[in-house]
CSV table of C-alpha atoms in Angstrom, one decimal:
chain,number,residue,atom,x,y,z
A,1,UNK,CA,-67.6,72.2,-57.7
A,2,UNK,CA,-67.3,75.3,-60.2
A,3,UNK,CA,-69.3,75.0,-63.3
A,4,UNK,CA,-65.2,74.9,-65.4
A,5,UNK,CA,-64.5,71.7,-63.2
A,6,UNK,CA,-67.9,70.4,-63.5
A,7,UNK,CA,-67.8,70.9,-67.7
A,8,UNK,CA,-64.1,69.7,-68.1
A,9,UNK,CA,-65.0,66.2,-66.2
A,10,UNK,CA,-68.1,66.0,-68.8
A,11,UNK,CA,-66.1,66.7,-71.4
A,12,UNK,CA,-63.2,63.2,-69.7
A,13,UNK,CA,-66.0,60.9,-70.1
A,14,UNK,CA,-67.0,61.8,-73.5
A,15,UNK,CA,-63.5,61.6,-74.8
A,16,UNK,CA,-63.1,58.9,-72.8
A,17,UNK,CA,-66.5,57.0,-73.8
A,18,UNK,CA,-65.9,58.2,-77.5
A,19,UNK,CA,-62.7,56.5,-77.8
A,20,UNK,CA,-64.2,53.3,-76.3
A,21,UNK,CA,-66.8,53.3,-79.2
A,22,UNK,CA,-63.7,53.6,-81.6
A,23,UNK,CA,-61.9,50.4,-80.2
A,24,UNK,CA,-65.0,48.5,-80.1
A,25,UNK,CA,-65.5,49.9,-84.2
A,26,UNK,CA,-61.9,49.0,-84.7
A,27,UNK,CA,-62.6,45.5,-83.1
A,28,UNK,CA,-65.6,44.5,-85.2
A,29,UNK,CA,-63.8,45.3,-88.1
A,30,UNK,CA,-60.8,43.1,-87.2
A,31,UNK,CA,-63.2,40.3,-85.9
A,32,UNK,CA,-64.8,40.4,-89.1
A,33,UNK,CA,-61.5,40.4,-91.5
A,34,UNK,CA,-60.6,37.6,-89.5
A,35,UNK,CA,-64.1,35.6,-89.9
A,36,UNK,CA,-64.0,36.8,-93.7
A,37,UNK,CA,-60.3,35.6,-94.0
A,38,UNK,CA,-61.2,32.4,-92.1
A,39,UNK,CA,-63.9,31.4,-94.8
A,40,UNK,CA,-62.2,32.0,-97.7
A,41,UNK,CA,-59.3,30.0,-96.9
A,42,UNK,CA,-61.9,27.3,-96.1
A,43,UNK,CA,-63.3,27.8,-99.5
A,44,UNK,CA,-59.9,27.8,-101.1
A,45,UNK,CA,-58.5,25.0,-99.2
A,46,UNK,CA,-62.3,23.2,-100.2
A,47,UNK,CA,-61.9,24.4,-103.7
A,48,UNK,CA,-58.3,22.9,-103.9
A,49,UNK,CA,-59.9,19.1,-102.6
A,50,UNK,CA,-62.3,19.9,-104.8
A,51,UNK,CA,-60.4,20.5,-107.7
A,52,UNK,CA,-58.1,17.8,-106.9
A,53,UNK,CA,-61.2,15.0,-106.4
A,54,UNK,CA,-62.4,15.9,-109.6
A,55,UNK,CA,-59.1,15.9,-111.4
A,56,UNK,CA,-57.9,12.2,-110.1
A,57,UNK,CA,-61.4,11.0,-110.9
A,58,UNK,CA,-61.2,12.3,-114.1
A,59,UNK,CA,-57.5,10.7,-114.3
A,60,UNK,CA,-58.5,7.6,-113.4
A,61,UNK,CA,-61.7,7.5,-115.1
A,62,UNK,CA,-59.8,7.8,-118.3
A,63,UNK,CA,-56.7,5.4,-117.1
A,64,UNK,CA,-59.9,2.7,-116.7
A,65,UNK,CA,-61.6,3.7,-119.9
A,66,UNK,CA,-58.3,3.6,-122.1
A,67,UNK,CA,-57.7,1.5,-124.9
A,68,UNK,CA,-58.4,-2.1,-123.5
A,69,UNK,CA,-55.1,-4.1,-125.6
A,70,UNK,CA,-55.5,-7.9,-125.1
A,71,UNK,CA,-52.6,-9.9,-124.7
A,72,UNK,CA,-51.6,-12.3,-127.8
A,73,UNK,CA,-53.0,-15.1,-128.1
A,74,UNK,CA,-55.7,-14.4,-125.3
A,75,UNK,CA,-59.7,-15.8,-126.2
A,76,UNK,CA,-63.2,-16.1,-124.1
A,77,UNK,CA,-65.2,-13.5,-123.6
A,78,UNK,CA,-64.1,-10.3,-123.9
A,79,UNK,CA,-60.3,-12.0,-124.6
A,80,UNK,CA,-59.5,-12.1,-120.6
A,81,UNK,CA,-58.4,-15.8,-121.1
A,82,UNK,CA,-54.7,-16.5,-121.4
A,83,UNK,CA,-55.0,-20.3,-122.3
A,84,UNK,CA,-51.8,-23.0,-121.7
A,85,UNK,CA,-52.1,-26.3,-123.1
A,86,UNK,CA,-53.4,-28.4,-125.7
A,87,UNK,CA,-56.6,-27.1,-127.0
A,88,UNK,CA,-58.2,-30.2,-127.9
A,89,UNK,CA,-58.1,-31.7,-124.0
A,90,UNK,CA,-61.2,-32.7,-122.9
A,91,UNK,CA,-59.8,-31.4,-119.4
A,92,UNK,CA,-60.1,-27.5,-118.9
A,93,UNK,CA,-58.9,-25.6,-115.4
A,94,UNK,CA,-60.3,-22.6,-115.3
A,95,UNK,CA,-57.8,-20.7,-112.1
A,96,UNK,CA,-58.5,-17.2,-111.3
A,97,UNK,CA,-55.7,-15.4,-109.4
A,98,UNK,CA,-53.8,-12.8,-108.4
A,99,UNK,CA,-50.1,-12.6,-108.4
A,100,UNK,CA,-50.0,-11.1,-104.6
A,101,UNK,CA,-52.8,-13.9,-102.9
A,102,UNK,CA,-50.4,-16.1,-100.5
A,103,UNK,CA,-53.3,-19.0,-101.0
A,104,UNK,CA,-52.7,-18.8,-105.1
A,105,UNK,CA,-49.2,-18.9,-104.2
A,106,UNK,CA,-49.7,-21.9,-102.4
A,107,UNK,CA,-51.8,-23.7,-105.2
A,108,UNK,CA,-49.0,-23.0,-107.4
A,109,UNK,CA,-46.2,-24.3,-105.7
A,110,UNK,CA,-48.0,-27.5,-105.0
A,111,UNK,CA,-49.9,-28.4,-107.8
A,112,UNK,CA,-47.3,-26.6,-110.8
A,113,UNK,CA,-45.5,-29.9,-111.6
A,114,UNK,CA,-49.0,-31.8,-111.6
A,115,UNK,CA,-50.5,-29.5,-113.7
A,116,UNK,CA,-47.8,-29.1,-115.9
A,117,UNK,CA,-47.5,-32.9,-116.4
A,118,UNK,CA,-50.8,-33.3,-117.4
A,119,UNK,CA,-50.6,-30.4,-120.1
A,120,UNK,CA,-47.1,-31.9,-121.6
A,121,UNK,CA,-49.3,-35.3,-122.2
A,122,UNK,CA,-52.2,-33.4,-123.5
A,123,UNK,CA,-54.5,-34.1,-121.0
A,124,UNK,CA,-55.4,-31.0,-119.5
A,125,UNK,CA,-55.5,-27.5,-120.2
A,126,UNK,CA,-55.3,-25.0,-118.3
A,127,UNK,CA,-57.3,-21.3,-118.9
A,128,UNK,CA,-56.1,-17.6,-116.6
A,129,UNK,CA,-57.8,-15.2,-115.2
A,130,UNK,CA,-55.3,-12.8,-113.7
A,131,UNK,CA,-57.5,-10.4,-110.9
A,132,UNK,CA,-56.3,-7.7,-108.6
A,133,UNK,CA,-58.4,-8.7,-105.3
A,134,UNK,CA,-55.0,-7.7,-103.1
A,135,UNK,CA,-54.5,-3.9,-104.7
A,136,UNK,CA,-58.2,-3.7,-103.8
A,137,UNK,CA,-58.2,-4.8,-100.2
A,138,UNK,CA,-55.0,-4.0,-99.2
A,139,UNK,CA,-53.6,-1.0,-101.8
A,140,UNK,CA,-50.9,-1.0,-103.9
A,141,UNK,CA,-50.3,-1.7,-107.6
A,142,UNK,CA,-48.3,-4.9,-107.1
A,143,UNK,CA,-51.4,-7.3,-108.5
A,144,UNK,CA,-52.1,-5.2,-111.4
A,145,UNK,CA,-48.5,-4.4,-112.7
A,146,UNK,CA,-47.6,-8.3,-112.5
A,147,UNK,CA,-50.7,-9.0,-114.0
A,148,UNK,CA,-49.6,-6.7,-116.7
A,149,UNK,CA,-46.1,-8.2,-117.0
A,150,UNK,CA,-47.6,-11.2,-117.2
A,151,UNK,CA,-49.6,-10.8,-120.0
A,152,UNK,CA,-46.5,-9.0,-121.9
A,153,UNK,CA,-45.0,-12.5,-121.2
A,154,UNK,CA,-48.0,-14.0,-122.9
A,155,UNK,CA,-46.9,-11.2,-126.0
A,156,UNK,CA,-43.5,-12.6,-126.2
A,157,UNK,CA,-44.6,-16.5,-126.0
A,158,UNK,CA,-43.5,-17.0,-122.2
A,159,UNK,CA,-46.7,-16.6,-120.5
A,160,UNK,CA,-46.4,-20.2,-118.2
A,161,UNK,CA,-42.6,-19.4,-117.8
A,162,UNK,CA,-43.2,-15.4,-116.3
A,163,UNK,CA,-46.1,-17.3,-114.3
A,164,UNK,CA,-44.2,-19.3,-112.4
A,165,UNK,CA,-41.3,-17.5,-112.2
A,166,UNK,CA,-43.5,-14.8,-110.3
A,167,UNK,CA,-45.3,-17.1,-108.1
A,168,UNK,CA,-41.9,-18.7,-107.4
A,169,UNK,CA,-40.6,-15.3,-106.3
A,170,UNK,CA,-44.5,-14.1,-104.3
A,171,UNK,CA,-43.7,-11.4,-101.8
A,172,UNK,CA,-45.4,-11.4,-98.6
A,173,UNK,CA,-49.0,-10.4,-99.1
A,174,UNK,CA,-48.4,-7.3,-97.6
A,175,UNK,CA,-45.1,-6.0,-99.1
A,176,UNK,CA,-46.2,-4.4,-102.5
A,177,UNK,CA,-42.9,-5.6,-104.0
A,178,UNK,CA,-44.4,-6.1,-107.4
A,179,UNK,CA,-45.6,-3.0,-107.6
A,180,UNK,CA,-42.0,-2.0,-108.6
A,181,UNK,CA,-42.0,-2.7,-112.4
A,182,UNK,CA,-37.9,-2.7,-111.9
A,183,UNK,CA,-38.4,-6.0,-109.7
A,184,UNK,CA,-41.1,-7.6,-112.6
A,185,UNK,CA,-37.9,-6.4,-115.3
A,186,UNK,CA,-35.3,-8.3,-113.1
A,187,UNK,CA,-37.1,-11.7,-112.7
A,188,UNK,CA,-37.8,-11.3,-116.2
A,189,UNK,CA,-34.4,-11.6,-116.8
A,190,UNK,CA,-34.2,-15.5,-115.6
A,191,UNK,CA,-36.6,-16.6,-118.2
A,192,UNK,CA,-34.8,-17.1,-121.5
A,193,UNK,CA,-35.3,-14.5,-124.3
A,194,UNK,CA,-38.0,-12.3,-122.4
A,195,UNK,CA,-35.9,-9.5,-121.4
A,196,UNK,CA,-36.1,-7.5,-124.6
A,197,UNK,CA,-37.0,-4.0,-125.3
A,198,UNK,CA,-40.5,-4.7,-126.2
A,199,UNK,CA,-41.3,-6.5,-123.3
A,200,UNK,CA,-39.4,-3.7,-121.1
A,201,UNK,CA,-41.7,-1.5,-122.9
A,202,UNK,CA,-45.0,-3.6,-122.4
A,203,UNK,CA,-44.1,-3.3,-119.0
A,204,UNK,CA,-43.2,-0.4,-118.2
A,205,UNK,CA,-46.2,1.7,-120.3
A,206,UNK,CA,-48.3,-0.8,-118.2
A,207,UNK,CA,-49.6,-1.6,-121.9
A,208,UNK,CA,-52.2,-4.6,-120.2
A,209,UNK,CA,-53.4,-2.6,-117.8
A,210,UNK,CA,-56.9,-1.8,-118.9
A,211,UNK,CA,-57.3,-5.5,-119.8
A,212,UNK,CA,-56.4,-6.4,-115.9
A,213,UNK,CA,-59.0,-4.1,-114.5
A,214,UNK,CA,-61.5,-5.4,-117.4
A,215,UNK,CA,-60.7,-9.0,-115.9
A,216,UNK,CA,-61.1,-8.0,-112.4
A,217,UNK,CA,-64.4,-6.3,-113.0
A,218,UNK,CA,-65.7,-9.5,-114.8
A,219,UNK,CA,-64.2,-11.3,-111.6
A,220,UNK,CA,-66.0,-9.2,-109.5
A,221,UNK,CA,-69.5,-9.4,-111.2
A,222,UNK,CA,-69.2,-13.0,-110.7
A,223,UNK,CA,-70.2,-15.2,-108.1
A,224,UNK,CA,-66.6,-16.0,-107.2
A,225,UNK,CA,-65.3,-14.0,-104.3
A,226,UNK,CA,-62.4,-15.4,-103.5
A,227,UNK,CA,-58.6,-15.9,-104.9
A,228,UNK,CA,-57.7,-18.4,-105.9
A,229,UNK,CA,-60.7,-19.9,-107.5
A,230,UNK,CA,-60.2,-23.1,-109.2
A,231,UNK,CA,-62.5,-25.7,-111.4
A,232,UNK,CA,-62.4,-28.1,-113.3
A,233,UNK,CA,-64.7,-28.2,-116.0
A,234,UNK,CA,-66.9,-25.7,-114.6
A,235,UNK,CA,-66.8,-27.4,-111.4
A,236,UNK,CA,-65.2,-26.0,-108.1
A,237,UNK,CA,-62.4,-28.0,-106.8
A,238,UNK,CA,-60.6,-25.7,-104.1
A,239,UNK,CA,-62.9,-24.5,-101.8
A,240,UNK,CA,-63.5,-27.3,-100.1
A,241,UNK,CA,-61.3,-28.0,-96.8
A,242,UNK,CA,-63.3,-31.1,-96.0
A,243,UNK,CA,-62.4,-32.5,-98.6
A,244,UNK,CA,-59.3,-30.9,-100.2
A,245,UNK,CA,-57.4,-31.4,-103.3
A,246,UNK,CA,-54.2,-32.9,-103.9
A,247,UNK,CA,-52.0,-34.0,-106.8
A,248,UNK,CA,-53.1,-37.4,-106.9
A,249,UNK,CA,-57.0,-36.4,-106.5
A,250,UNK,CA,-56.4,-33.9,-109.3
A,251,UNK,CA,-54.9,-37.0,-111.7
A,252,UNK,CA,-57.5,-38.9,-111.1
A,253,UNK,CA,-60.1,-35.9,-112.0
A,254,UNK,CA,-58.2,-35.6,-115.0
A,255,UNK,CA,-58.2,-39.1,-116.1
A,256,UNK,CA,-62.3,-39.6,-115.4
A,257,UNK,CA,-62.3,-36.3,-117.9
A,258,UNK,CA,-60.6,-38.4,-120.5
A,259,UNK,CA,-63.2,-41.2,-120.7
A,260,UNK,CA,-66.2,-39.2,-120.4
């Protein structure tokens, strides 16, 4: 092989080894633009979550801490007691529920005429405490916004009426129906002289709602720890299933009350 032949294949493999080196360069450079472009949209996309965590926690940290407006007329500690009745009864039920619980619905719709008897003769009294157990468990905004409307109701005078209205008209536990404040405007409407543009208002600001989540976070420092919760001067009456209660076992409660 002549020396020329010899220097010209040396001179293949450099060129040839050379440009090798340069795609390899080339490749570590792209390899690394991709790595470097990989982690900064990490860290943007983790400094949008972040950004956004922070900014609903703020939001709801100042949604929970807003002005806390009791609802007319409402008295107990901290005013989270909407009160029907006669005051003076020696009788008091004390009922914590929640507009969305299917077992406060059912306590309603069976003991309502009793209970409302009892109150029409003076004999009993009956004192709210309106939680938001299903919003928690299950999501949705349908136990707070009717406990809201609800206490606009007790603004306006037609607390009782709104009550049973709503509990006449309980979605499934699962459908978040009240959480539409246009359905809570619309039953509204079948209770005489409620529909007005203050109650709208009430409503729709959600003007209650700091004194709901102020009730359900006395409700939930409690030892209760179920909805709905019922007593009878300071005595539990509902949790019982060997021994239930009914309308005529409630009378008779009552009626022992009177006389002692």
């Amino acid at each position: 092989m002549s020396q020329k032949n010899s220097d010209g294949k040396r001179s293949a493999r450099e060129r040839l080894q050379e440009q090798r080196r340069q795609e390899e360069a080339r490749g570590k450079v792209k390899r690394q633009l991709l790595v470097g472009g990989a982690v900064l949209g990490v860290l943007v996309i983790g400094g949008g979550i972040a950004l956004w965590a922070t900014t609903a926690a703020k939001h709801g940290k100042q949604q929970a801490s807003g002005p806390l407006m009791a609802p007319q007329g409402a008295m107990g500690k901290d005013n989270l007691v909407i009160p029907v009745g006669t005051t003076p009864a020696k009788a008091t039920l004390t009922v914590y529920e929640d507009f969305r619980c299917p077992g406060c619905g059912q306590f309603e719709n069976g003991f309502r005429d009793t209970i409302h008897s009892l109150e029409g003769k003076g004999e009993l009294k009956a004192e709210y405490h309106l939680v938001t157990l299903i919003d928690k468990n299950l999501g949705g905004t349908g136990s707070l916004n009717a406990a809201n409307a609800a206490a606009c109701a007790q603004d306006a005078g037609k607390f009782a009426e709104y009550h049973d209205l709503l509990y006449k008209n309980q979605p499934m536990e699962t459908d978040d129906a009240f959480g539409k404040k246009s359905r809570l405007l619309d039953l509204s409407g079948q209770v005489a002289g409620l529909k007005t543009p203050a109650f709208e208002k009430c409503v729709n600001d959600g003007t209650h709602d700091s004194w709901v989540k102020k009730s359900q976070e006395a409700f939930g420092s409690s030892s209760y720890r179920a909805t709905p919760t019922i007593l009878l001067n300071g005595k539990s009456l509902y949790g019982d299933q060997n021994n239930p209660l009914t309308p005529d076992k409630l009378r008779k409660l009552v009626a022992e009350a009177q006389k002692g």
